[in-house]
XYZ file of C-alpha atoms in Angstrom:
578
model
C -101.808 -52.812 -110.794
C -99.888 -53.771 -107.720
C -98.413 -50.802 -105.906
C -94.787 -50.501 -104.874
C -95.091 -49.926 -101.132
C -91.553 -48.589 -100.951
C -92.540 -45.819 -103.342
C -95.530 -44.975 -101.164
C -93.193 -44.208 -98.312
C -91.064 -41.681 -100.195
C -93.168 -38.734 -99.038
C -93.239 -39.925 -95.447
C -89.457 -40.376 -95.384
C -88.957 -37.007 -96.993
C -91.236 -35.196 -94.572
C -89.667 -36.986 -91.597
C -86.437 -35.192 -92.437
C -88.199 -32.018 -91.330
C -88.414 -33.266 -87.752
C -86.666 -30.937 -85.351
C -85.250 -33.681 -83.175
C -83.523 -36.588 -84.887
C -83.825 -40.110 -83.511
C -80.883 -41.050 -81.321
C -78.865 -44.075 -82.529
C -79.686 -47.547 -81.182
C -76.037 -48.111 -80.222
C -76.296 -45.223 -77.773
C -79.341 -46.832 -76.167
C -77.493 -50.112 -75.688
C -74.398 -48.382 -74.307
C -76.482 -46.475 -71.757
C -77.976 -49.737 -70.494
C -74.520 -51.314 -70.280
C -73.069 -48.297 -68.430
C -76.031 -48.288 -66.054
C -75.581 -51.986 -65.218
C -71.806 -51.585 -64.783
C -72.372 -48.538 -62.603
C -74.946 -50.311 -60.432
C -72.693 -53.344 -59.948
C -69.750 -51.089 -59.127
C -71.859 -49.211 -56.558
C -72.822 -52.504 -54.912
C -69.184 -53.679 -54.788
C -67.844 -50.373 -53.467
C -70.580 -50.101 -50.854
C -69.508 -53.465 -49.309
C -65.760 -52.840 -49.530
C -63.800 -51.969 -46.401
C -60.614 -51.163 -48.296
C -59.262 -47.672 -48.560
C -56.668 -45.718 -50.507
C -54.421 -42.833 -49.580
C -54.986 -39.594 -51.446
C -52.597 -36.716 -50.706
C -51.799 -38.377 -47.377
C -55.444 -38.772 -46.369
C -57.111 -42.202 -46.109
C -60.106 -42.503 -48.448
C -62.402 -45.583 -48.156
C -63.598 -47.260 -51.363
C -67.275 -47.019 -50.400
C -67.045 -43.220 -50.679
C -66.749 -43.658 -54.484
C -70.109 -45.428 -54.567
C -71.919 -42.076 -54.750
C -69.968 -41.075 -57.848
C -70.855 -44.275 -59.653
C -74.460 -43.907 -58.509
C -74.644 -40.457 -60.126
C -73.261 -41.907 -63.377
C -75.985 -44.558 -63.339
C -78.676 -41.933 -62.747
C -77.371 -39.843 -65.635
C -77.586 -42.911 -67.851
C -81.276 -43.461 -67.087
C -81.983 -39.737 -67.506
C -80.426 -39.833 -70.989
C -82.461 -42.943 -71.827
C -85.731 -41.266 -70.858
C -84.861 -38.005 -72.627
C -83.447 -39.261 -75.916
C -85.220 -42.577 -76.522
C -88.861 -41.746 -75.975
C -91.264 -44.350 -74.734
C -88.766 -47.198 -75.067
C -86.083 -45.329 -73.127
C -88.454 -44.149 -70.410
C -89.864 -47.582 -69.601
C -86.416 -49.204 -69.761
C -85.104 -46.633 -67.274
C -88.179 -47.068 -65.074
C -87.776 -50.872 -64.991
C -84.076 -50.609 -64.148
C -84.776 -48.173 -61.291
C -87.617 -50.292 -59.940
C -85.402 -53.401 -60.011
C -82.649 -51.535 -58.177
C -84.887 -50.042 -55.487
C -85.543 -53.326 -53.523
C -81.791 -54.013 -53.480
C -81.177 -50.594 -51.918
C -84.002 -51.133 -49.393
C -82.539 -54.516 -48.439
C -79.183 -52.892 -47.748
C -80.767 -50.401 -45.358
C -83.295 -52.560 -43.511
C -81.748 -56.045 -43.660
C -78.025 -55.321 -43.663
C -78.486 -52.082 -41.671
C -76.213 -50.080 -44.018
C -77.320 -46.508 -43.449
C -74.895 -45.413 -46.181
C -77.413 -46.838 -48.662
C -80.192 -44.551 -47.381
C -79.413 -41.718 -49.864
C -79.789 -44.268 -52.675
C -83.505 -44.711 -51.830
C -84.211 -41.007 -52.185
C -81.937 -40.851 -55.240
C -83.947 -43.573 -56.984
C -87.280 -41.938 -56.107
C -86.108 -38.533 -57.292
C -84.684 -40.053 -60.484
C -88.030 -41.780 -61.174
C -89.793 -38.442 -60.708
C -87.205 -36.735 -62.955
C -87.461 -39.228 -65.836
C -91.261 -39.238 -65.600
C -91.329 -35.431 -65.824
C -88.886 -35.514 -68.753
C -90.958 -38.163 -70.539
C -94.231 -36.272 -70.104
C -92.588 -33.061 -71.299
C -91.163 -34.863 -74.319
C -94.626 -36.159 -75.181
C -95.938 -32.588 -75.199
C -93.034 -31.400 -77.372
C -93.468 -34.300 -79.809
C -97.209 -33.640 -80.128
C -96.446 -29.974 -80.798
C -93.766 -30.882 -83.355
C -96.109 -33.329 -85.031
C -98.754 -30.621 -85.327
C -96.216 -28.176 -86.748
C -95.023 -30.754 -89.257
C -98.601 -31.513 -90.243
C -99.333 -27.825 -90.782
C -96.074 -27.387 -92.725
C -96.975 -30.047 -95.293
C -100.786 -29.900 -95.349
C -103.145 -27.493 -97.070
C -105.324 -26.176 -94.268
C -108.445 -25.809 -96.432
C -108.620 -29.188 -98.165
C -106.358 -31.398 -96.047
C -104.358 -32.366 -99.140
C -100.562 -32.096 -99.158
C -99.485 -28.537 -99.922
C -96.921 -26.975 -102.285
C -94.061 -27.605 -99.850
C -94.877 -31.311 -99.515
C -95.273 -31.604 -103.287
C -91.920 -29.953 -103.991
C -90.181 -32.239 -101.475
C -91.720 -35.335 -103.030
C -90.861 -34.292 -106.595
C -87.283 -33.452 -105.573
C -86.954 -36.904 -103.964
C -88.336 -38.607 -107.087
C -85.965 -36.671 -109.356
C -83.053 -37.663 -107.127
C -84.175 -41.281 -107.252
C -84.302 -41.155 -111.080
C -87.517 -43.116 -111.700
C -89.875 -41.875 -114.400
C -93.031 -40.030 -113.358
C -95.506 -37.532 -114.790
C -96.001 -34.059 -113.311
C -99.494 -32.715 -113.994
C -100.365 -29.040 -113.479
C -104.110 -28.504 -112.928
C -106.131 -25.284 -112.887
C -109.890 -25.045 -112.272
C -111.467 -23.179 -115.190
C -113.558 -20.099 -114.417
C -112.975 -20.322 -110.679
C -112.506 -16.564 -110.269
C -116.012 -16.079 -111.648
C -117.398 -18.458 -109.021
C -115.682 -16.509 -106.238
C -116.908 -13.204 -107.666
C -120.540 -14.281 -108.053
C -121.037 -16.678 -105.138
C -118.417 -15.549 -102.645
C -115.281 -17.072 -101.190
C -117.140 -19.385 -98.811
C -118.878 -21.079 -101.741
C -115.577 -21.222 -103.598
C -113.929 -22.946 -100.635
C -116.718 -25.527 -100.476
C -116.193 -26.297 -104.154
C -112.449 -26.700 -103.661
C -113.079 -29.039 -100.740
C -115.453 -31.165 -102.794
C -113.030 -31.365 -105.719
C -110.167 -32.232 -103.370
C -112.270 -34.951 -101.731
C -113.073 -36.580 -105.075
C -109.466 -36.491 -106.235
C -108.152 -37.706 -102.884
C -110.486 -40.701 -103.129
C -108.987 -41.662 -106.494
C -105.406 -41.297 -105.248
C -105.830 -43.006 -101.882
C -107.814 -45.986 -103.161
C -105.727 -46.656 -106.287
C -108.790 -46.269 -108.530
C -106.723 -44.979 -111.474
C -104.495 -48.062 -111.583
C -101.386 -45.911 -111.138
C -99.639 -44.626 -108.038
C -100.914 -41.048 -107.615
C -100.128 -38.112 -105.362
C -102.503 -35.131 -105.433
C -101.751 -31.781 -103.781
C -103.186 -28.286 -103.701
C -100.432 -25.765 -104.356
C -102.395 -22.484 -104.300
C -105.840 -21.035 -104.924
C -107.493 -23.196 -107.573
C -104.208 -24.789 -108.667
C -103.414 -28.455 -107.991
C -100.561 -30.785 -108.878
C -100.909 -34.484 -109.649
C -97.840 -36.748 -109.620
C -98.331 -40.067 -111.448
C -96.054 -43.115 -111.039
C -96.102 -46.842 -111.781
C -97.277 -46.597 -115.398
C -95.966 -48.102 -118.618
C -97.083 -45.919 -121.527
C -98.195 -42.339 -122.150
C -101.664 -43.782 -122.660
C -101.638 -44.814 -118.984
C -100.900 -41.214 -117.977
C -103.751 -39.920 -120.152
C -106.167 -42.517 -118.754
C -105.286 -41.524 -115.188
C -105.725 -37.803 -115.888
C -109.072 -38.496 -117.578
C -110.318 -40.164 -114.407
C -109.506 -37.032 -112.434
C -111.235 -34.997 -115.132
C -114.301 -37.244 -115.287
C -115.161 -36.931 -111.578
C -115.607 -33.190 -112.167
C -118.486 -33.923 -114.540
C -120.732 -34.803 -111.595
C -122.526 -31.727 -110.305
C -121.428 -29.973 -107.144
C -124.233 -28.566 -105.006
C -123.347 -25.528 -102.920
C -125.917 -23.406 -101.075
C -128.763 -25.150 -102.957
C -127.110 -24.311 -106.270
C -125.989 -26.988 -108.728
C -122.642 -26.216 -110.329
C -120.569 -27.936 -112.993
C -116.869 -27.263 -113.155
C -114.015 -28.412 -115.334
C -110.262 -28.024 -115.275
C -107.244 -27.665 -117.562
C -104.525 -30.328 -117.294
C -100.987 -29.876 -118.614
C -98.307 -32.463 -117.990
C -94.610 -33.120 -118.502
C -92.767 -36.389 -117.945
C -89.519 -36.943 -116.083
C -86.908 -37.527 -117.420
C -88.073 -37.376 -121.058
C -89.486 -33.820 -121.155
C -87.374 -32.330 -118.364
C -84.647 -33.501 -116.021
C -84.915 -30.893 -113.258
C -87.597 -29.937 -110.760
C -87.910 -26.329 -111.993
C -88.164 -27.216 -115.680
C -90.670 -29.958 -114.977
C -93.031 -27.534 -113.235
C -92.519 -24.795 -115.819
C -93.162 -27.129 -118.738
C -96.311 -28.609 -117.206
C -97.566 -25.075 -116.498
C -96.854 -24.061 -120.081
C -98.988 -26.959 -121.347
C -101.771 -26.141 -118.886
C -101.798 -22.445 -119.875
C -101.965 -23.407 -123.548
C -105.084 -25.495 -122.811
C -106.702 -22.502 -121.107
C -105.643 -20.122 -123.887
C -106.886 -22.306 -126.745
C -110.236 -23.003 -125.016
C -110.265 -26.406 -126.690
C -112.771 -29.106 -125.823
C -109.752 -31.302 -125.055
C -108.617 -30.236 -121.587
C -105.463 -32.383 -121.433
C -102.178 -31.505 -123.142
C -98.636 -32.816 -122.963
C -95.734 -30.372 -123.059
C -93.884 -29.861 -126.346
C -90.941 -27.491 -126.928
C -93.111 -25.306 -129.195
C -95.217 -24.363 -126.181
C -92.299 -22.485 -124.651
C -92.342 -20.049 -127.552
C -96.053 -19.398 -127.119
C -95.621 -19.074 -123.348
C -92.709 -16.680 -123.799
C -94.691 -14.614 -126.316
C -97.517 -14.227 -123.815
C -95.030 -13.305 -121.095
C -93.268 -10.714 -123.287
C -96.603 -9.277 -124.415
C -97.550 -8.704 -120.791
C -94.250 -6.960 -120.135
C -94.668 -4.739 -123.198
C -98.163 -3.724 -122.119
C -96.880 -2.999 -118.622
C -93.995 -0.907 -119.988
C -96.366 1.046 -122.252
C -98.777 1.664 -119.401
C -96.034 2.849 -117.043
C -94.107 4.569 -119.870
C -90.911 2.754 -118.908
C -89.900 2.002 -122.496
C -86.717 3.914 -123.230
C -84.266 4.399 -126.085
C -80.606 4.274 -126.997
C -79.005 6.421 -129.675
C -76.574 4.848 -132.148
C -74.362 7.351 -133.981
C -74.067 7.514 -137.767
C -70.935 8.879 -139.462
C -69.789 9.836 -142.939
C -66.727 8.106 -144.342
C -64.462 10.794 -142.839
C -65.769 9.924 -139.371
C -67.835 13.104 -139.103
C -71.052 12.700 -137.097
C -74.165 12.655 -139.285
C -76.701 11.987 -136.537
C -78.286 9.228 -134.439
C -80.778 6.411 -134.841
C -83.195 6.029 -131.918
C -83.490 2.369 -130.888
C -86.230 0.993 -128.631
C -85.090 -0.596 -125.371
C -87.013 -2.275 -122.548
C -86.490 -3.743 -119.095
C -88.940 -5.822 -117.106
C -90.285 -4.953 -113.648
C -87.213 -6.530 -112.036
C -84.834 -4.394 -114.080
C -83.757 -7.230 -116.389
C -82.905 -6.122 -119.929
C -85.099 -7.647 -122.673
C -83.499 -7.875 -126.089
C -85.181 -5.822 -128.841
C -84.682 -8.883 -131.031
C -87.198 -10.557 -128.725
C -89.726 -7.883 -127.800
C -90.004 -6.069 -131.166
C -91.224 -9.197 -133.071
C -93.718 -9.857 -130.268
C -94.910 -6.244 -130.413
C -95.421 -6.646 -134.171
C -97.239 -9.948 -133.729
C -99.694 -8.705 -131.090
C -100.308 -5.287 -132.662
C -98.404 -3.111 -130.188
C -95.479 -2.054 -132.349
C -97.093 1.271 -133.319
C -97.384 2.191 -129.640
C -93.728 1.222 -129.097
C -92.708 3.349 -132.111
C -94.715 6.316 -130.859
C -93.257 6.258 -127.338
C -89.656 5.948 -128.549
C -90.200 8.703 -131.140
C -91.760 11.076 -128.621
C -89.103 10.530 -125.925
C -86.127 10.706 -128.294
C -87.492 13.778 -130.100
C -87.879 15.689 -126.818
C -84.232 14.963 -125.985
C -83.021 15.699 -129.508
C -84.822 19.037 -129.698
C -83.184 20.147 -126.466
C -79.793 18.896 -127.696
C -80.081 20.965 -130.904
C -80.997 24.082 -128.921
C -77.999 23.572 -126.619
C -75.373 22.826 -129.276
C -76.664 24.121 -132.629
C -75.321 20.900 -134.175
C -76.162 20.016 -137.782
C -77.259 16.424 -137.140
C -80.253 14.216 -137.894
C -82.497 12.066 -135.662
C -83.519 8.849 -137.388
C -86.519 6.894 -136.050
C -88.032 3.583 -137.139
C -91.641 3.383 -138.232
C -93.443 0.067 -138.680
C -95.925 -0.666 -141.449
C -98.744 -0.707 -138.898
C -97.703 2.662 -137.544
C -97.375 4.317 -140.946
C -100.796 3.049 -142.042
C -102.623 4.698 -139.127
C -104.925 7.446 -140.328
C -103.524 9.972 -137.856
C -99.843 9.096 -138.416
C -98.955 12.356 -140.156
C -100.749 14.424 -137.500
C -98.869 12.497 -134.792
C -95.511 13.286 -136.417
C -96.370 16.982 -136.727
C -97.496 17.126 -133.111
C -94.235 15.591 -131.836
C -92.176 17.993 -133.986
C -94.124 20.913 -132.530
C -93.792 19.700 -128.938
C -90.099 18.822 -129.178
C -88.968 21.723 -131.310
C -87.070 19.457 -133.717
C -86.896 21.050 -137.195
C -88.543 18.879 -139.841
C -85.350 18.662 -141.885
C -83.528 17.208 -138.849
C -85.917 14.256 -138.660
C -85.538 11.095 -140.722
C -88.210 8.408 -140.854
C -86.923 4.872 -141.507
C -89.408 2.673 -143.374
C -88.949 -0.976 -144.356
C -89.183 -1.673 -148.065
C -92.016 -4.179 -147.464
C -94.337 -1.169 -147.282
C -93.900 -0.839 -151.047
C -95.518 -4.239 -151.475
C -98.043 -4.229 -148.610
C -99.885 -1.022 -149.459
C -97.880 1.052 -151.866
C -100.506 3.658 -152.786
C -101.371 4.605 -149.206
C -97.701 4.464 -148.216
C -96.712 6.833 -151.023
C -99.502 9.231 -150.105
C -98.266 9.438 -146.507
C -94.611 9.664 -147.550
C -95.417 12.510 -149.944
C -96.944 14.391 -146.984
C -93.828 13.813 -144.905
C -91.540 14.928 -147.737
C -93.614 18.041 -148.295
C -93.157 18.852 -144.616
C -89.376 18.627 -145.109
C -88.889 15.307 -143.298
C -86.262 12.927 -144.685
C -87.152 9.337 -145.653
C -84.858 6.304 -145.386
C -85.525 2.803 -146.738
C -84.430 0.432 -143.961
C -82.860 -3.019 -144.461
C -82.745 -2.605 -148.218
C -82.169 -5.845 -150.127
C -83.749 -8.190 -147.595
C -87.360 -7.874 -148.716
C -89.279 -7.676 -151.961
C -86.988 -5.210 -153.713
C -88.334 -3.922 -157.000
C -86.749 -1.209 -159.116
C -90.163 -0.062 -160.309
C -91.309 0.515 -156.737
C -87.956 2.013 -155.788
C -88.201 4.452 -158.682
C -91.540 5.695 -157.335
C -90.317 5.862 -153.734
C -89.332 9.443 -152.778
C -86.564 8.441 -150.369
C -83.391 10.272 -149.367
C -81.383 7.334 -148.028
C -80.932 3.584 -148.522
C -79.800 1.464 -145.552
C -77.915 -1.719 -146.451
C -78.704 -4.557 -144.042
C -75.966 -5.907 -141.748
C -76.270 -9.432 -143.186
C -74.624 -8.251 -146.437
C -71.926 -6.240 -144.660
C -70.918 -9.286 -142.580
C -70.056 -11.340 -145.683
C -68.656 -8.504 -147.755
C -64.960 -9.193 -147.092
C -65.222 -12.988 -147.232
C -67.435 -13.399 -150.304
C -66.781 -11.723 -153.634
C -70.432 -12.054 -154.616
C -71.524 -10.293 -151.396
C -69.074 -7.453 -152.079
C -70.417 -7.103 -155.607
C -73.991 -7.138 -154.275
C -73.255 -4.311 -151.803
C -71.475 -2.389 -154.573
C -74.516 -2.826 -156.831
C -76.917 -1.526 -154.174
C -74.741 1.547 -153.647
C -74.583 2.127 -157.404
C -78.371 1.770 -157.784
C -78.959 4.139 -154.884
C -76.680 6.779 -156.310
C -78.239 6.392 -159.774
C -81.656 7.150 -158.261
C -80.351 10.078 -156.263
C -80.202 8.388 -152.842
C -77.427 8.515 -150.306
C -76.427 5.091 -148.931
C -75.624 4.051 -145.353
C -74.312 0.637 -144.309
C -75.382 -0.625 -140.865
C -73.754 -3.255 -138.712
C -70.208 -2.215 -139.571
C -67.994 -3.829 -136.945
C -64.503 -4.142 -138.494
C -61.976 -1.587 -139.717
C -61.459 -3.631 -142.901
C -65.160 -3.201 -143.695
C -64.778 0.571 -143.521
C -61.987 0.459 -146.103
C -64.042 -1.720 -148.453
C -67.067 0.583 -148.156
C -64.868 3.593 -148.981
C -63.598 1.836 -152.089
C -67.089 1.032 -153.400
C -68.470 4.500 -152.697
C -70.647 4.173 -149.564
C -71.702 7.529 -148.059
C -72.279 6.729 -144.369
C -71.723 3.950 -141.868
C -73.392 2.883 -138.652
C -72.039 0.156 -136.400
C -70.007 -0.916 -133.401
C -66.708 -0.080 -135.099
C -67.305 3.666 -134.542
C -70.188 3.765 -132.098
C -72.383 1.429 -130.073
C -75.937 2.343 -129.019
C -75.629 4.728 -126.066
C -77.721 6.479 -123.462
C -78.788 10.101 -124.164
C -76.204 11.675 -121.833
C -73.387 9.838 -123.657
C -74.831 10.956 -127.007
C -74.860 14.567 -125.803
C -71.228 14.269 -124.729
C -70.336 12.909 -128.186
C -72.043 15.870 -129.891
C -70.326 18.388 -127.618
C -66.915 16.845 -128.310
C -67.667 16.805 -132.046
C -68.492 20.505 -131.952
C -65.242 21.256 -130.102
C -63.158 19.165 -132.491
């Protein structure tokens, strides 16, 4: 495939913008030559003139202005040598050399001693422009070295991350399609750990050499740019292709050269790599997204450990990537015990405080809030939700016990318990230990359990719940009506409270069937001896409807948002005063 030479120059043009000293315009060069010639001619004319002018009453001969014009000419050649490099220096040198015999003729042939300073002026100017030119050469060599170091990976000699980002930004601005390939050498940390960093560097150099050969010699049939961005991570930019198949064929060539053994310190090694790619503008239309999406595909290859080491980005990968990211943040928060809680108040229908529900909250290492709607499902998926439950329960119980001792309030602390947490063999012992440590009376604690427990493992669930009830702990069925509700299970379930899910409350005043459904749940709960609380109540009209159909308690933004412990304590104190 014939290469587009203009495309090959994009990187060079981009990197040239980093030059400290911009090239002076050609028009300036021409003007300096013109001014020099005009100045030299004027000097010659003034030097021969015998005319004079009167200035402030003093006669002033014209030839006295020759020195001024001579200085202007010298400045012109100095500017040429300084701003126009080799071309400017040699132009200035030629002009001065041409002028020198004319000055010498004026002194020795025409015996004009007034021209004598011009000889020394020309010699000194030649010395000055030569010094400036030599100095500029040194500066340019130094700048060239700095520019080379700025855009080149010092280990492999490939372009570095900075050069890659500049090229990709230029390609995005240009708008032509290209593929961005994120590459990671598999198992490279193990090589460094077992053979040392020197051996690892030799391997990276060999890999870089093989890949550079493909890119520089056009072996792949596409226009390629390979760079090392960090450690064992590389980026390949592919252009001048027609179909996705062309991209895959090019990547396979870079993969295939890794199959040949690499010999380091008399040891034969075989390495492979993971390749993830995204295409501009079809998969992403910005530099940041392009890199992120290609990385997501590459990480999925490494995670899946598939025999196929090449993967194109798809939107589904972002979910998997985000899950992995959130899992890491959860583990970090559990390790550092930075998980915290908010308390959302619960009220009876007369707006009297019943108690609080403890809600898990989390921030990442940068202090950014992560929604519980995002991290709780991930915690459930990766088997960490029981640890989240335990930390929130322990922290909130310690606060609540102290609050009860301070105020003597008759309120309840409600905490969520997942199926996984409840099914742990030591769950009951854990609850008793927290009650003992915190000083919370058993009858002031309410455990919220989702109704799915009744289906998942009803016998074990009932055994544990019976223990909790015998201890005096209250039981609430959370999100009632959203799962596998069964009256036979409900009849066996020794609960104290039913919680109606927000999804039914939202539609209650706009759908007659939803209102009837909520009314039926409340009626069933009361028939079986349960109190009923509606969560997610956000409108005053909803409160009125719930009063009319006999709801016992409400929880929601209309009377109280989730709050920090100090705000909850203030609410309790005010309630006690009122």
